[in-house]
Coordinates of C-alpha atoms and ligand atoms in Angstrom, one line a residue:
M1 CA 311.2 275.5 92.1
G2 CA 314.9 275.8 92.0
K3 CA 317.1 276.2 88.9
I4 CA 318.1 272.6 88.8
T5 CA 315.0 270.7 90.0
N6 CA 311.6 270.8 88.3
V7 CA 308.8 268.6 89.5
K8 CA 305.6 269.6 87.6
D9 CA 302.7 267.8 89.2
R10 CA 301.8 265.7 92.2
L11 CA 303.8 262.4 92.0
P12 CA 303.6 259.9 90.5
G13 CA 303.2 261.3 87.0
P14 CA 301.2 259.4 84.4
E15 CA 304.1 257.4 82.8
S16 CA 305.5 256.5 86.2
Q17 CA 302.0 255.3 87.2
R18 CA 301.8 253.1 84.2
L19 CA 305.2 251.5 84.8
M20 CA 304.6 251.2 88.6
A21 CA 301.4 249.2 87.8
I22 CA 303.3 246.8 85.6
S23 CA 305.9 246.5 88.4
Q24 CA 303.1 245.7 90.9
Q25 CA 301.8 243.0 88.7
Y26 CA 305.0 241.3 87.6
E27 CA 307.9 242.0 89.8
A28 CA 308.8 240.3 93.1
R29 CA 307.7 242.9 95.6
V30 CA 310.7 243.0 97.8
Q31 CA 312.1 246.5 97.4
G32 CA 312.2 249.0 100.2
Y33 CA 310.0 252.1 100.3
Q34 CA 310.9 254.5 97.5
A35 CA 309.3 257.8 96.3
P36 CA 306.6 257.2 93.7
L37 CA 308.6 257.8 90.5
V38 CA 310.3 255.8 87.8
W39 CA 313.9 256.8 86.9
D40 CA 314.5 257.3 83.2
H41 CA 318.0 258.8 82.8
A42 CA 320.5 260.7 84.9
E43 CA 323.6 262.9 84.4
G44 CA 325.9 264.0 87.2
V45 CA 323.7 264.5 90.2
V46 CA 320.5 265.2 88.3
V47 CA 317.9 262.4 87.7
S48 CA 315.1 262.7 85.3
D49 CA 312.0 260.5 85.6
V50 CA 309.9 259.1 82.8
D51 CA 307.5 262.0 83.1
G52 CA 310.2 264.6 82.6
N53 CA 310.6 265.7 86.2
R54 CA 314.1 266.6 87.4
Y55 CA 315.5 265.8 90.8
I56 CA 318.8 266.2 92.7
D57 CA 320.0 262.7 93.7
W58 CA 321.1 262.3 97.3
T59 CA 321.4 258.5 96.9
S60 CA 324.0 257.7 94.2
G61 CA 321.9 254.7 93.6
V62 CA 322.9 253.1 96.8
L63 CA 326.3 254.9 97.2
V64 CA 327.4 253.6 93.8
T65 CA 327.7 256.3 91.2
N66 CA 330.5 258.2 92.9
V67 CA 331.8 259.8 89.7
G68 CA 328.2 261.0 88.9
H69 CA 325.6 259.4 86.8
C70 CA 326.7 258.4 83.3
H71 CA 330.0 260.2 83.4
P72 CA 330.9 260.6 79.7
K73 CA 334.4 259.2 80.2
L74 CA 333.1 256.1 82.0
V75 CA 330.4 255.6 79.4
H76 CA 333.1 255.8 76.7
A77 CA 335.4 253.3 78.5
I78 CA 332.5 250.9 78.8
Q79 CA 331.5 251.2 75.2
E80 CA 335.1 250.7 74.0
A81 CA 335.6 247.7 76.3
A82 CA 332.3 246.1 75.2
T83 CA 333.4 246.0 71.6
K84 CA 336.7 244.4 72.5
L85 CA 336.3 241.6 75.0
L86 CA 333.5 240.8 77.5
N87 CA 334.8 237.8 79.4
C88 CA 337.5 235.2 79.5
Y89 CA 337.4 233.9 83.1
E90 CA 340.8 233.3 84.7
F91 CA 343.2 234.4 81.9
P92 CA 344.9 237.7 82.7
T93 CA 343.9 240.6 80.6
E94 CA 345.4 244.1 80.3
P95 CA 342.5 245.8 82.0
R96 CA 342.6 243.3 84.9
V97 CA 346.3 243.4 85.5
M98 CA 346.4 247.2 85.1
L99 CA 343.6 247.6 87.6
A100 CA 345.4 245.4 90.1
K101 CA 348.4 247.6 89.7
R102 CA 346.4 250.8 90.1
M103 CA 344.6 249.5 93.2
V104 CA 347.8 248.6 94.8
E105 CA 349.1 252.0 94.0
I106 CA 346.2 253.9 95.5
T107 CA 345.6 251.9 98.6
P108 CA 348.0 252.2 101.7
P109 CA 351.4 250.6 100.9
H110 CA 350.9 247.4 103.0
L111 CA 348.1 246.2 100.7
D112 CA 350.0 244.7 97.8
R113 CA 347.6 242.3 96.2
A114 CA 344.2 242.7 94.5
F115 CA 341.6 240.2 93.6
F116 CA 338.4 241.2 91.7
L117 CA 334.9 239.9 92.1
T118 CA 331.4 241.1 91.1
T119 CA 329.5 242.3 94.2
G120 CA 330.2 243.5 97.7
S121 CA 328.9 240.3 99.2
D122 CA 331.4 238.4 97.0
A123 CA 334.2 240.4 98.4
T124 CA 333.2 239.9 102.1
E125 CA 332.6 236.2 101.5
A126 CA 336.0 235.9 99.9
A127 CA 337.6 237.8 102.8
M128 CA 336.2 235.4 105.3
R129 CA 337.4 232.4 103.3
V130 CA 340.9 234.0 103.3
V131 CA 340.7 234.5 107.1
K132 CA 339.8 230.9 107.7
R133 CA 342.3 229.4 105.2
H134 CA 345.1 231.6 106.5
T135 CA 344.7 230.9 110.2
G136 CA 343.3 227.4 110.0
R137 CA 340.7 228.7 112.6
Y138 CA 337.1 229.6 112.1
E139 CA 335.8 232.2 114.6
I140 CA 335.2 235.7 113.4
I141 CA 334.1 238.7 115.5
S142 CA 331.5 240.9 113.9
F143 CA 329.1 243.6 115.1
Y144 CA 325.5 244.3 116.0
G145 CA 324.1 246.4 113.2
G146 CA 326.8 245.2 110.8
F147 CA 325.9 244.6 107.1
H148 CA 328.2 242.6 104.8
G149 CA 325.7 241.2 102.3
R150 CA 322.9 238.6 102.1
T151 CA 325.0 235.5 101.1
A152 CA 325.4 232.9 103.8
E153 CA 328.5 233.9 105.7
A154 CA 327.9 237.6 105.0
R155 CA 324.4 237.3 106.5
S156 CA 325.8 235.4 109.5
A157 CA 328.4 238.0 110.1
G158 CA 325.7 240.6 109.9
G159 CA 323.9 242.1 112.8
L160 CA 320.7 243.3 111.3
G161 CA 317.4 241.5 112.0
G162 CA 316.1 242.1 108.5
V163 CA 319.0 240.1 107.0
R164 CA 319.2 237.4 109.7
R165 CA 315.6 236.6 110.6
G166 CA 313.5 234.0 108.9
F167 CA 316.1 232.2 106.9
G168 CA 317.1 229.4 109.3
P169 CA 320.3 228.9 111.2
T170 CA 323.3 231.1 110.5
V171 CA 326.9 229.8 109.9
P172 CA 328.5 228.9 113.2
G173 CA 331.6 230.7 114.4
F174 CA 330.5 234.4 114.6
I175 CA 330.8 236.2 117.9
H176 CA 328.8 239.4 117.8
V177 CA 329.6 242.5 119.8
P178 CA 328.1 246.0 120.0
Y179 CA 329.2 248.7 117.6
P180 CA 329.6 252.2 119.1
Y181 CA 326.1 253.5 118.2
C182 CA 326.5 256.4 120.6
Y183 CA 323.1 258.0 120.0
R184 CA 321.6 254.7 121.3
C185 CA 324.4 253.4 123.4
P186 CA 323.3 250.0 124.9
F187 CA 325.3 250.9 128.1
K188 CA 323.6 254.3 128.3
A189 CA 327.1 255.8 128.4
R190 CA 328.3 259.0 126.7
P191 CA 331.2 259.1 124.2
E192 CA 332.9 262.0 126.0
T193 CA 333.2 260.1 129.2
C194 CA 332.8 256.4 128.6
G195 CA 336.5 255.6 127.7
L196 CA 335.1 253.3 125.0
L197 CA 333.4 251.0 127.4
C198 CA 332.2 248.9 124.4
L199 CA 335.8 247.8 123.7
D200 CA 336.1 246.4 127.2
Y201 CA 332.8 244.7 126.7
L202 CA 334.1 243.2 123.4
D203 CA 337.2 241.9 125.2
T204 CA 335.1 240.2 127.9
T205 CA 332.6 238.8 125.4
V206 CA 335.3 237.2 123.3
H207 CA 337.1 235.9 126.4
C208 CA 334.0 234.2 127.6
L209 CA 332.5 233.0 124.3
S210 CA 335.4 231.9 122.1
T211 CA 335.9 228.2 121.7
G212 CA 339.6 228.8 121.2
S213 CA 339.4 229.1 117.4
L214 CA 339.6 232.9 117.0
A215 CA 340.6 233.8 113.5
G216 CA 339.6 237.4 112.6
I217 CA 337.3 240.3 112.8
I218 CA 335.2 242.0 110.2
V219 CA 334.0 245.6 110.7
E220 CA 332.7 248.6 108.7
P221 CA 334.5 251.9 109.2
Y222 CA 331.0 253.3 109.6
Q223 CA 327.9 251.2 109.6
G224 CA 325.8 252.1 106.6
S225 CA 322.8 249.9 106.5
A226 CA 322.4 250.1 110.3
G227 CA 321.8 253.9 109.9
F228 CA 325.1 255.6 109.1
I229 CA 326.6 255.1 112.5
F230 CA 330.0 256.6 112.8
P231 CA 332.2 255.4 115.7
P232 CA 333.8 258.1 117.9
A233 CA 337.3 259.3 116.8
G234 CA 339.9 256.9 117.9
Y235 CA 337.6 253.8 118.2
L236 CA 338.8 252.0 115.1
K237 CA 342.5 252.6 115.9
R238 CA 342.0 251.2 119.4
L239 CA 340.0 248.3 117.9
E240 CA 342.9 247.6 115.6
E241 CA 345.4 247.6 118.5
W242 CA 343.2 245.1 120.3
V243 CA 343.0 242.9 117.1
R244 CA 346.8 243.0 116.8
A245 CA 347.3 242.0 120.4
Q246 CA 345.1 239.0 119.8
D247 CA 346.9 238.1 116.6
L248 CA 343.7 238.1 114.5
V249 CA 343.2 238.9 110.9
F250 CA 341.7 242.3 110.5
V251 CA 339.1 242.7 107.7
L252 CA 337.7 246.1 106.9
D253 CA 334.5 246.2 104.9
E254 CA 334.9 249.4 102.8
V255 CA 332.3 248.2 100.2
Q256 CA 330.5 251.6 100.6
S257 CA 333.0 253.8 102.4
S258 CA 335.7 253.7 99.8
F259 CA 336.3 255.6 96.6
G260 CA 336.1 259.0 98.1
R261 CA 332.8 258.7 99.9
T262 CA 334.0 260.0 103.3
G263 CA 336.3 262.7 101.9
K264 CA 339.4 260.4 101.8
F265 CA 339.9 257.9 99.0
F266 CA 339.5 255.1 101.6
A267 CA 338.0 255.5 105.0
M268 CA 340.9 253.6 106.6
E269 CA 343.1 256.6 105.8
W270 CA 341.3 258.7 108.5
E271 CA 343.0 256.9 111.4
G272 CA 345.8 255.3 109.4
L273 CA 344.4 251.8 109.8
T274 CA 346.4 248.8 108.4
P275 CA 343.8 246.1 107.8
D276 CA 345.0 242.8 106.4
L277 CA 342.0 242.6 104.0
V278 CA 339.9 245.3 102.6
C279 CA 336.6 244.7 100.8
I280 CA 335.7 247.3 98.2
G281 CA 332.5 247.5 96.1
K282 CA 329.9 250.0 94.9
G283 CA 331.9 253.2 93.9
I284 CA 334.8 251.3 92.3
G285 CA 332.5 250.5 89.3
S286 CA 330.3 253.5 89.7
G287 CA 327.5 251.4 88.2
M288 CA 329.4 248.5 86.7
P289 CA 329.4 245.2 88.5
I290 CA 332.8 244.9 90.1
S291 CA 334.2 244.5 93.6
A292 CA 337.7 244.0 95.0
L293 CA 339.5 242.3 97.8
M294 CA 342.7 244.1 98.7
A295 CA 345.1 242.0 100.7
T296 CA 348.6 241.8 102.1
S297 CA 350.8 239.0 100.5
E298 CA 351.2 237.6 104.0
V299 CA 347.5 237.0 104.6
L300 CA 347.2 235.2 101.2
T301 CA 349.8 232.6 102.1
G302 CA 348.2 229.2 102.3
L303 CA 345.7 230.0 99.6
K304 CA 345.6 227.5 96.8
S305 CA 344.4 227.6 93.2
G306 CA 340.6 227.6 93.2
D307 CA 340.2 228.9 96.8
L308 CA 338.8 232.1 95.4
G309 CA 337.0 232.5 92.1
S310 CA 334.0 233.9 90.4
T311 CA 332.6 233.6 86.8
L312 CA 332.4 237.3 86.1
G313 CA 334.9 238.5 88.7
G314 CA 337.6 240.6 87.1
S315 CA 336.1 240.6 83.6
P316 CA 337.9 242.9 81.2
F317 CA 334.8 244.9 80.8
S318 CA 334.3 245.7 84.5
C319 CA 338.0 246.3 85.0
A320 CA 338.1 248.8 82.2
A321 CA 335.2 250.6 83.8
A322 CA 337.0 250.7 87.2
L323 CA 340.2 252.0 85.6
A324 CA 338.2 254.8 84.1
V325 CA 336.6 255.5 87.5
I326 CA 340.0 255.9 89.1
E327 CA 341.2 258.2 86.4
I328 CA 338.1 260.4 86.6
M329 CA 338.4 260.6 90.4
Q330 CA 342.0 261.7 90.2
E331 CA 341.6 264.1 87.2
E332 CA 338.5 265.8 88.7
K333 CA 339.8 265.7 92.2
L334 CA 336.6 264.1 93.4
V335 CA 338.0 263.2 96.8
E336 CA 338.8 266.8 97.5
N337 CA 335.4 267.8 96.2
A338 CA 333.7 265.3 98.4
A339 CA 335.4 266.8 101.4
R340 CA 334.6 270.4 100.4
I341 CA 331.0 269.9 99.3
G342 CA 330.5 267.4 102.1
A343 CA 331.4 270.0 104.7
I344 CA 328.7 272.3 103.3
L345 CA 326.1 269.5 103.4
Q346 CA 327.1 268.4 106.9
Q347 CA 326.9 272.0 108.3
G348 CA 323.6 272.6 106.5
L349 CA 322.1 269.4 107.8
R350 CA 323.2 270.2 111.4
D351 CA 321.6 273.7 111.1
I352 CA 318.4 272.0 110.0
M353 CA 318.5 269.7 113.0
E354 CA 318.8 272.7 115.3
H355 CA 315.4 273.9 114.1
S356 CA 313.6 270.6 113.6
R357 CA 311.3 268.9 116.1
Y358 CA 311.9 265.4 114.7
L359 CA 315.5 265.3 113.3
G360 CA 317.3 263.9 116.4
D361 CA 320.7 263.2 115.1
V362 CA 322.9 264.1 112.1
R363 CA 326.0 261.9 111.6
G364 CA 328.4 261.9 108.8
Q365 CA 331.7 262.5 107.2
G366 CA 332.5 263.9 103.7
M367 CA 329.7 263.1 101.3
V368 CA 327.8 260.6 103.4
A369 CA 325.4 261.3 106.3
G370 CA 322.5 259.7 108.1
L371 CA 319.6 261.8 109.4
E372 CA 317.9 260.0 112.3
F373 CA 314.3 260.9 112.9
V374 CA 312.6 260.5 116.3
T375 CA 309.1 261.1 117.6
D376 CA 310.5 263.1 120.5
K377 CA 314.1 264.4 120.9
A378 CA 314.0 263.7 124.6
T379 CA 313.0 260.0 124.4
R380 CA 314.7 259.4 121.1
E381 CA 311.9 257.0 120.1
P382 CA 312.6 256.0 116.4
A383 CA 310.2 257.5 113.9
P384 CA 310.1 255.2 110.8
D385 CA 306.8 256.8 109.7
I386 CA 308.5 260.2 109.4
T387 CA 311.2 258.9 107.1
V388 CA 308.5 257.7 104.8
R389 CA 307.0 261.2 104.7
V390 CA 310.4 262.7 104.2
I391 CA 311.1 260.5 101.2
S392 CA 307.9 261.3 99.4
E393 CA 307.9 265.0 100.2
A394 CA 311.5 265.4 99.3
A395 CA 310.9 263.8 95.9
Q396 CA 307.8 266.0 95.4
N397 CA 310.0 269.0 96.0
G398 CA 312.9 267.8 93.8
V399 CA 315.3 265.7 95.9
I400 CA 315.6 261.9 95.9
V401 CA 316.6 260.3 99.2
G402 CA 316.4 256.8 100.7
K403 CA 315.9 255.3 104.1
V404 CA 317.8 252.8 106.2
G405 CA 318.6 252.1 109.8
M406 CA 318.0 249.2 112.2
Y407 CA 314.7 250.9 113.1
G408 CA 314.0 252.3 109.6
S409 CA 314.3 255.8 111.0
V410 CA 317.3 257.1 109.1
I411 CA 317.4 259.1 105.9
R412 CA 320.5 258.3 103.8
V413 CA 322.4 261.3 102.4
A414 CA 325.0 260.2 99.8
P415 CA 325.0 262.3 96.6
P416 CA 327.4 261.6 93.7
L417 CA 330.8 263.1 94.5
V418 CA 330.6 265.5 91.5
M419 CA 328.1 267.7 93.3
N420 CA 328.8 271.4 93.0
E421 CA 328.0 274.2 95.4
E422 CA 324.9 275.3 93.7
E423 CA 323.5 271.8 93.7
A424 CA 324.4 271.4 97.4
H425 CA 322.7 274.7 98.3
E426 CA 319.6 274.0 96.2
S427 CA 319.1 270.6 97.6
L428 CA 319.7 271.7 101.2
E429 CA 317.1 274.4 100.8
I430 CA 314.6 271.9 99.6
M431 CA 315.4 269.5 102.4
E432 CA 315.1 272.3 105.0
K433 CA 311.7 273.2 103.7
V434 CA 310.6 269.5 103.8
I435 CA 312.0 268.7 107.3
L436 CA 310.9 271.9 109.0
S437 CA 307.3 271.5 107.7
L438 CA 306.9 268.0 109.2
Ligands
PMP501 N1 329.2 245.5 102.7 C1 328.7 246.7 103.0 C2 329.3 247.6 104.0 C3 327.6 247.1 102.2 O1 327.0 248.4 102.4 C4 327.0 246.3 101.2 C5 325.8 246.7 100.4 N2 325.0 247.6 100.9 C6 327.6 245.0 101.1 C7 328.6 244.6 101.8 C8 327.0 244.1 100.0 O2 327.2 244.5 98.8 P1 326.4 243.9 97.5 O3 325.0 244.4 97.7 O4 327.0 244.5 96.3 O5 326.5 242.5 97.6

């Protein structure tokens, strides 16, 4: 066992077993596969389960606790806010207006308005409402593999079978096009030589399928739920140029890529993108329920009172938490830390891939990566069974990971941004042992 982790016996421990049995009996069984343990408390990047085992967290919940679990300054801000004012609906409050000011200050200059909601899905739904209201048109381009939430329009914009299938018709008006999933390119092309063929395909598809009511486009800077698919350098900028040439509203879904995750505060900074609307969630509250829609004043023209709204959106309580998160990120230089520690993780994971029979691809940026497992590196057949083994063996050895991907074959790597070098090396050593013993 390492210095930080300590898993005493075969999982699940007795207390976890007891609680998992109650869960089996009373909870809706809709959760994805997780290691057999019950979380009790966590601090920084270290999670303790109810049996007293300690693990290094490579999940941040689901890319949420960017400032680390239960950061004392965040906990203090929440406690203080809770004693003062929990909710007041649309009245302005000091935390809400100050958070709007801070968000406008930290996002690229063209984004000069903020609106707060509760979840990532709220933010993407709100963005699509703005697109339609602003343009008076209704068609939105979205991507194979895209994930924007489970609510009606978000699900319809999405391109993952698990979200779309079995729930009846989707909302009309979405035109889906392939995202550059270069490891499994549908055109069997290679990023070094293809000249971004998928962008030509996008142009043709839209030309043929649009009814003439094109309004906007919604895209993730990298696709998280589809399996941490990172587009080749330059793709998003070229996409933006195309969007501008068509006079469409550009929506960037940064629900999971923002707040330092990729080694920049916002992923849009990597290529200097200037989206009209940016959806932000997860890390902004680092565990508190808050999301944001950042916008240009221009794209909000035409919106009337009542066009956007949410019962708990922008509550003084959540806004106070988000203000504390921004302060912590800046004081502790967490974006820089994400870039520095992220580079160690990315390199370490690539080294493991070199020696592994089943780890076919490692993709990532900063403190986020996807490990795609295959049954055979030559055929690239997805290996969802292997990811299940990785999850349970990793936990058994002291690291918590999760799985995603359109084929369930990708392990998600997304530790809290406060991770230090020792924690990075210890968890990499554990993962090396787990992956190389498959
Ligand atoms: N957009 C993206 C890119 C996401 O990753 C998610 C959540 N995984 C959402 C939207 C939906 O967020 P929420 O679950 O908070 O509604």
